[in-house]
CSV table of C-alpha atoms in Angstrom, one decimal:
chain,number,residue,atom,x,y,z
U,922,MET,CA,0.0,0.0,0.0
U,923,PRO,CA,1.5,3.4,-1.0
U,924,THR,CA,1.7,5.9,1.8
U,925,THR,CA,1.0,9.5,1.5
U,926,GLN,CA,2.1,11.9,4.2
U,927,ILE,CA,-0.6,14.4,4.8
U,928,HIS,CA,-0.1,17.1,7.4
U,929,GLY,CA,-0.9,20.7,8.2
U,930,ILE,CA,-3.6,22.8,6.5
U,931,ILE,CA,-5.9,21.0,4.0
U,932,GLY,CA,-7.8,23.5,1.9
U,933,TYR,CA,-11.3,22.5,0.8
U,934,THR,CA,-12.4,24.0,-2.5
U,935,VAL,CA,-15.7,25.3,-3.6
U,936,THR,CA,-17.3,24.3,-6.9
U,937,PRO,CA,-17.9,27.5,-8.9
U,938,PHE,CA,-21.1,27.7,-10.9
U,939,GLY,CA,-22.4,29.9,-13.6
U,940,PRO,CA,-25.5,32.1,-13.3
U,941,ASN,CA,-28.4,30.6,-11.4
U,942,GLY,CA,-26.2,27.7,-10.3
U,943,GLU,CA,-26.0,26.3,-13.9
U,944,GLY,CA,-22.8,25.0,-15.4
U,945,LEU,CA,-19.3,24.9,-14.0
U,946,ASP,CA,-16.8,27.7,-13.9
U,947,LEU,CA,-13.5,25.8,-14.1
U,948,ASP,CA,-11.5,28.9,-14.6
U,949,ALA,CA,-12.7,30.2,-11.2
U,950,LEU,CA,-12.0,26.8,-9.7
U,951,GLY,CA,-8.4,26.9,-10.9
U,952,ARG,CA,-7.9,30.4,-9.5
U,953,SER,CA,-9.3,29.4,-6.2
U,954,ILE,CA,-6.9,26.4,-6.1
U,955,ASP,CA,-3.9,28.6,-7.0
U,956,ARG,CA,-4.9,31.1,-4.3
U,957,MET,CA,-4.6,28.4,-1.6
U,958,ILE,CA,-1.5,26.7,-3.0
U,959,ASP,CA,0.3,30.0,-3.5
U,960,ALA,CA,-0.4,30.8,0.1
U,961,GLY,CA,1.2,27.6,1.2
U,962,VAL,CA,-1.5,25.1,2.1
U,963,HIS,CA,-0.3,21.6,2.5
U,964,ALA,CA,-3.1,19.7,0.5
U,965,ILE,CA,-6.2,20.5,-1.6
U,966,ALA,CA,-9.5,18.7,-1.1
U,967,PRO,CA,-12.2,19.1,-3.8
U,968,LEU,CA,-15.8,17.8,-3.8
U,969,GLY,CA,-16.5,17.7,-0.1
U,970,SER,CA,-19.4,19.5,1.5
U,971,THR,CA,-17.8,22.8,0.8
U,972,GLY,CA,-17.5,21.8,-2.9
U,973,GLU,CA,-21.2,20.8,-3.0
U,974,GLY,CA,-20.2,17.3,-4.3
U,975,ALA,CA,-23.6,15.9,-3.4
U,976,TYR,CA,-25.4,18.4,-5.7
U,977,LEU,CA,-23.4,17.6,-8.9
U,978,SER,CA,-24.4,15.3,-11.7
U,979,ASP,CA,-22.0,12.4,-12.4
U,980,ALA,CA,-20.7,14.2,-15.4
U,981,GLU,CA,-20.1,17.4,-13.4
U,982,TRP,CA,-18.5,15.5,-10.6
U,983,ASP,CA,-16.1,13.8,-13.1
U,984,GLN,CA,-15.2,17.2,-14.6
U,985,VAL,CA,-14.4,18.8,-11.3
U,986,SER,CA,-12.5,15.8,-10.1
U,987,GLU,CA,-10.4,15.6,-13.2
U,988,PHE,CA,-9.8,19.3,-13.5
U,989,SER,CA,-8.8,19.7,-9.8
U,990,ILE,CA,-6.3,16.9,-9.9
U,991,ARG,CA,-4.8,18.1,-13.2
U,992,HIS,CA,-4.7,21.7,-12.0
U,993,VAL,CA,-3.1,20.9,-8.6
U,994,ALA,CA,-0.5,19.0,-10.7
U,995,LYS,CA,1.2,17.3,-7.7
U,996,ARG,CA,2.2,20.7,-6.2
U,997,VAL,CA,0.6,19.4,-3.0
U,998,PRO,CA,-1.4,16.1,-2.4
U,999,THR,CA,-5.0,16.0,-3.6
U,1000,ILE,CA,-7.7,14.4,-1.5
U,1001,VAL,CA,-10.9,13.8,-3.5
U,1002,SER,CA,-14.1,13.2,-1.7
U,1003,VAL,CA,-15.8,10.2,-3.5
U,1004,SER,CA,-18.8,9.8,-1.1
U,1005,ASP,CA,-22.1,8.7,-2.6
U,1006,LEU,CA,-25.3,7.1,-1.5
U,1007,THR,CA,-24.4,3.6,-2.8
U,1008,THR,CA,-21.3,1.5,-2.5
U,1009,ALA,CA,-21.2,1.0,-6.3
U,1010,LYS,CA,-21.3,4.7,-7.0
U,1011,ALA,CA,-18.7,5.5,-4.4
U,1012,ILE,CA,-16.5,2.8,-6.0
U,1013,ARG,CA,-16.9,4.3,-9.4
U,1014,ARG,CA,-15.9,7.7,-8.1
U,1015,ALA,CA,-12.9,6.3,-6.2
U,1016,ARG,CA,-11.7,4.5,-9.3
U,1017,PHE,CA,-12.1,7.6,-11.4
U,1018,ALA,CA,-10.2,9.8,-9.0
U,1019,GLU,CA,-7.4,7.2,-8.6
U,1020,ALA,CA,-7.1,6.9,-12.4
U,1021,LYS,CA,-6.8,10.7,-12.8
U,1022,GLY,CA,-4.0,10.9,-10.2
U,1023,ALA,CA,-5.7,11.6,-6.8
U,1024,ASP,CA,-3.3,10.9,-3.9
U,1025,VAL,CA,-6.0,10.1,-1.4
U,1026,VAL,CA,-9.8,9.6,-1.6
U,1027,MET,CA,-12.1,10.6,1.3
U,1028,VAL,CA,-15.2,8.5,2.1
U,1029,LEU,CA,-18.2,9.6,4.1
U,1030,PRO,CA,-20.7,6.7,4.7
U,1031,ALA,CA,-23.7,8.7,3.5
U,1032,SER,CA,-27.0,6.8,3.2
U,1033,TYR,CA,-30.7,7.4,3.1
U,1034,TRP,CA,-31.3,4.5,5.5
U,1035,LYS,CA,-29.5,4.3,8.8
U,1036,LEU,CA,-26.6,1.9,8.4
U,1037,SER,CA,-25.5,-0.8,10.8
U,1038,GLU,CA,-21.9,-1.1,11.8
U,1039,ALA,CA,-21.6,-4.2,9.6
U,1040,GLU,CA,-22.9,-2.3,6.6
U,1041,ILE,CA,-20.5,0.6,7.2
U,1042,LEU,CA,-17.6,-1.8,7.5
U,1043,ALA,CA,-18.6,-3.6,4.3
U,1044,HIS,CA,-18.9,-0.3,2.5
U,1045,TYR,CA,-15.3,0.6,3.4
U,1046,GLN,CA,-14.0,-2.9,2.6
U,1047,ALA,CA,-15.6,-2.8,-0.8
U,1048,ILE,CA,-14.1,0.6,-1.7
U,1049,GLY,CA,-10.8,-0.4,-0.3
U,1050,ALA,CA,-10.6,-3.6,-2.3
U,1051,SER,CA,-11.4,-1.6,-5.5
U,1052,ILE,CA,-8.5,0.9,-5.4
U,1053,GLY,CA,-4.9,1.2,-4.5
U,1054,VAL,CA,-4.6,4.7,-3.0
U,1055,PRO,CA,-5.1,5.6,0.7
U,1056,ILE,CA,-8.6,6.3,2.0
U,1057,MET,CA,-9.4,9.1,4.5
U,1058,LEU,CA,-12.3,7.8,6.6
U,1059,TYR,CA,-14.6,10.8,7.3
U,1060,ASN,CA,-16.9,11.0,10.3
U,1061,ASN,CA,-19.4,13.8,10.0
U,1062,PRO,CA,-22.9,12.9,11.3
U,1063,ALA,CA,-24.2,16.4,10.6
U,1064,THR,CA,-24.0,15.8,6.8
U,1065,SER,CA,-24.1,12.0,6.5
U,1066,GLY,CA,-26.6,11.1,9.2
U,1067,THR,CA,-24.2,8.4,10.4
U,1068,ASP,CA,-22.1,8.8,13.5
U,1069,MET,CA,-19.2,6.3,13.8
U,1070,SER,CA,-18.0,5.5,17.2
U,1071,VAL,CA,-14.2,5.6,17.9
U,1072,GLU,CA,-14.4,1.8,18.3
U,1073,LEU,CA,-16.0,1.3,14.9
U,1074,ILE,CA,-13.5,3.7,13.3
U,1075,LEU,CA,-10.6,1.8,14.7
U,1076,LYS,CA,-12.2,-1.5,13.6
U,1077,ILE,CA,-12.4,-0.2,10.0
U,1078,PHE,CA,-8.8,1.2,10.3
U,1079,HIS,CA,-7.4,-2.2,11.2
U,1080,ALA,CA,-9.7,-4.2,8.8
U,1081,VAL,CA,-9.2,-2.2,5.6
U,1082,GLU,CA,-5.5,-1.9,4.6
U,1083,ASN,CA,-5.8,1.4,2.8
U,1084,VAL,CA,-7.9,3.2,5.3
U,1085,THR,CA,-4.9,5.1,6.7
U,1086,LEU,CA,-6.3,8.5,7.7
U,1087,VAL,CA,-9.3,9.7,9.8
U,1088,LYS,CA,-11.1,13.0,9.5
U,1089,GLU,CA,-13.2,13.7,12.6
U,1090,SER,CA,-15.9,16.4,12.4
U,1091,THR,CA,-18.3,15.7,15.2
U,1092,GLY,CA,-17.1,18.7,17.1
U,1093,ASP,CA,-16.4,16.5,20.1
U,1094,ILE,CA,-12.8,16.9,21.2
U,1095,GLN,CA,-13.1,13.7,23.4
U,1096,ARG,CA,-13.4,11.7,20.2
U,1097,MET,CA,-9.9,12.8,19.2
U,1098,HIS,CA,-8.5,12.1,22.6
U,1099,LYS,CA,-10.1,8.6,22.5
U,1100,LEU,CA,-8.6,8.0,19.0
U,1101,GLN,CA,-5.2,8.9,20.3
U,1102,LEU,CA,-5.6,6.7,23.4
U,1103,LEU,CA,-7.3,3.6,21.9
U,1104,GLY,CA,-5.3,3.9,18.7
U,1105,GLU,CA,-2.1,4.1,20.7
U,1106,GLY,CA,-1.0,7.1,18.8
U,1107,GLN,CA,-0.8,5.2,15.5
U,1108,VAL,CA,-3.9,6.6,13.8
U,1109,PRO,CA,-3.3,9.8,11.9
U,1110,PHE,CA,-6.4,12.0,12.4
U,1111,TYR,CA,-7.5,15.4,11.1
U,1112,ASN,CA,-9.8,18.0,12.5
U,1113,GLY,CA,-12.8,18.9,10.4
U,1114,CYS,CA,-14.5,21.3,12.9
U,1115,ASN,CA,-13.1,24.8,12.6
U,1116,PRO,CA,-13.9,26.1,16.1
U,1117,LEU,CA,-11.9,23.1,17.5
U,1118,ALA,CA,-8.7,23.8,15.6
U,1119,LEU,CA,-6.5,24.7,18.6
U,1120,GLU,CA,-7.8,21.9,20.8
U,1121,ALA,CA,-7.5,19.4,18.0
U,1122,PHE,CA,-3.8,20.2,17.5
U,1123,ALA,CA,-3.3,19.9,21.2
U,1124,ALA,CA,-5.0,16.5,21.1
U,1125,GLY,CA,-2.5,15.3,18.4
U,1126,ALA,CA,-4.3,16.1,15.1
U,1127,SER,CA,-2.0,15.7,12.1
U,1128,GLY,CA,-3.8,18.5,10.3
U,1129,TRP,CA,-6.8,20.8,9.9
U,1130,CYS,CA,-9.3,20.3,7.1
U,1131,THR,CA,-10.8,23.7,6.5
U,1132,ALA,CA,-12.7,25.8,4.0
U,1133,ALA,CA,-11.4,28.8,5.8
U,1134,ALA,CA,-8.2,28.4,3.8
U,1135,ASN,CA,-10.1,30.0,0.9
U,1136,LEU,CA,-10.4,33.2,2.9
U,1137,ILE,CA,-7.6,33.4,5.5
U,1138,PRO,CA,-5.0,30.9,4.5
U,1139,GLN,CA,-2.1,32.8,6.1
U,1140,LEU,CA,-3.8,32.9,9.5
U,1141,ASN,CA,-4.5,29.2,9.3
U,1142,LEU,CA,-0.9,28.4,8.4
U,1143,ASP,CA,0.5,30.7,11.1
U,1144,LEU,CA,-1.6,28.8,13.7
U,1145,TYR,CA,-0.2,25.5,12.5
U,1146,GLN,CA,3.4,26.8,12.5
U,1147,ALA,CA,2.9,28.1,16.0
U,1148,VAL,CA,1.7,24.7,17.1
U,1149,LEU,CA,4.7,23.0,15.5
U,1150,SER,CA,7.0,25.4,17.3
U,1151,ASN,CA,5.3,24.7,20.6
U,1152,ASP,CA,4.6,28.4,21.0
U,1153,LEU,CA,1.3,28.1,22.9
U,1154,ALA,CA,0.9,31.8,23.6
U,1155,ARG,CA,1.2,32.6,19.9
U,1156,ALA,CA,-1.1,29.7,18.9
U,1157,ARG,CA,-3.8,30.8,21.3
U,1158,ALA,CA,-3.6,34.4,20.1
U,1159,LEU,CA,-3.8,33.4,16.5
U,1160,PHE,CA,-6.7,31.0,17.1
U,1161,TYR,CA,-8.8,33.5,19.0
U,1162,ARG,CA,-8.1,36.2,16.5
U,1163,GLN,CA,-9.7,34.0,13.7
U,1164,LEU,CA,-12.4,32.3,15.8
U,1165,PRO,CA,-15.2,34.8,15.1
U,1166,LEU,CA,-14.8,34.1,11.4
U,1167,LEU,CA,-14.5,30.4,11.9
U,1168,ASP,CA,-17.7,30.4,13.8
U,1169,PHE,CA,-19.4,32.5,11.2
U,1170,ILE,CA,-18.4,30.2,8.4
U,1171,LEU,CA,-19.6,27.1,10.2
U,1172,LYS,CA,-23.0,28.6,11.3
U,1173,GLY,CA,-23.7,30.3,7.9
U,1174,GLY,CA,-23.0,27.2,5.9
U,1175,LEU,CA,-19.8,26.5,4.1
U,1176,PRO,CA,-20.7,26.9,0.4
U,1177,ALA,CA,-22.7,30.2,1.0
U,1178,THR,CA,-20.2,31.8,3.3
U,1179,VAL,CA,-17.0,30.8,1.5
U,1180,LYS,CA,-18.4,31.8,-1.9
U,1181,ALA,CA,-19.5,35.1,-0.6
U,1182,GLY,CA,-16.0,35.7,0.9
U,1183,LEU,CA,-14.3,34.8,-2.3
U,1184,GLU,CA,-16.5,37.3,-4.2
U,1185,LEU,CA,-15.6,39.9,-1.6
U,1186,ALA,CA,-11.9,39.1,-2.3
U,1187,GLY,CA,-12.4,39.6,-6.0
U,1188,LEU,CA,-12.9,36.0,-7.1
U,1189,PRO,CA,-16.6,35.4,-8.0
U,1190,THR,CA,-17.5,31.7,-7.8
U,1191,GLY,CA,-21.3,32.0,-8.3
U,1192,GLU,CA,-24.0,31.1,-5.8
U,1193,PRO,CA,-24.5,27.8,-4.1
U,1194,ARG,CA,-26.8,25.3,-6.0
U,1195,LYS,CA,-30.4,25.3,-4.9
U,1196,PRO,CA,-31.9,24.4,-2.5
U,1197,VAL,CA,-29.0,26.2,-0.7
U,1198,PHE,CA,-29.4,30.0,-0.6
U,1199,ALA,CA,-26.6,32.5,-1.1
U,1200,LEU,CA,-25.6,34.5,1.9
U,1201,ASN,CA,-28.1,37.4,2.4
U,1202,GLU,CA,-27.0,41.0,2.4
U,1203,GLY,CA,-26.8,41.2,6.2
U,1204,GLY,CA,-24.6,38.2,6.3
U,1205,ARG,CA,-22.4,39.6,3.5
U,1206,GLN,CA,-21.9,42.8,5.5
U,1207,GLN,CA,-21.1,40.9,8.6
U,1208,LEU,CA,-18.6,38.7,6.7
U,1209,GLN,CA,-17.0,41.7,5.1
U,1210,THR,CA,-16.5,43.3,8.6
U,1211,LEU,CA,-15.0,40.1,9.9
U,1212,LEU,CA,-12.6,39.8,6.9
U,1213,GLN,CA,-11.6,43.5,7.2
U,1214,SER,CA,-10.8,43.1,10.9
U,1215,LEU,CA,-8.4,40.3,10.0
U,1216,GLY,CA,-6.5,42.4,7.4
């Protein structure tokens, strides 16, 4: 099994649309990717919840996946979210991403029906057996409706050879401590909840998966560097400086807030795809104030 070292700030891309959410704006996607890589992020992750992957047709998903991998061009690792409602569709996406050059695929066990632990394990086993690249197991019950216990995550980690990374987004810091403890420090895990960034790094997280890297990449990177340098005072100051924006992004919805922020920064990426609304005028003004306060 090939190993891919992923660490630091993982930037989650939006999927830019044309007017009324129709069509793809790949030029804007490329510029948004360059914006994060030029700032110094350590990996790029397209087609997650920030990228509205669940709202794309198969053809659109393929276009965004292929374009993103090609545009990143191995400057940093690419982590492609391949989650889908069925195992067969997730396998198709995983194989496609691998064939186009993805370094890692991320799998969220999304399902209309509540899945049993046996079904979740079988889902990961089937995907793992179909590809040769590492899998990032993603636990986010807010979007998938499935909450995997630490015990189940570790069971999957040990049962599926290429499940080698874990993204934890429940917002429960104790999950991360438990992963460290029960996993005996051998399970690379990544924080997916913005307001937990500082606590997650203190708990041993290898990285921070964040859509905020679209808007404030340098602050995100500075926080990570302060953690690496064991400069707790600086890390705390950097975290609390950006916390109001991190909270705003989370509560306002990632596609709506990040797309509004990119437009304010001079990079229009269109509105989110319906049924998701664009950020309203009051929200835009609040976001602009927050961004201006961060320089």
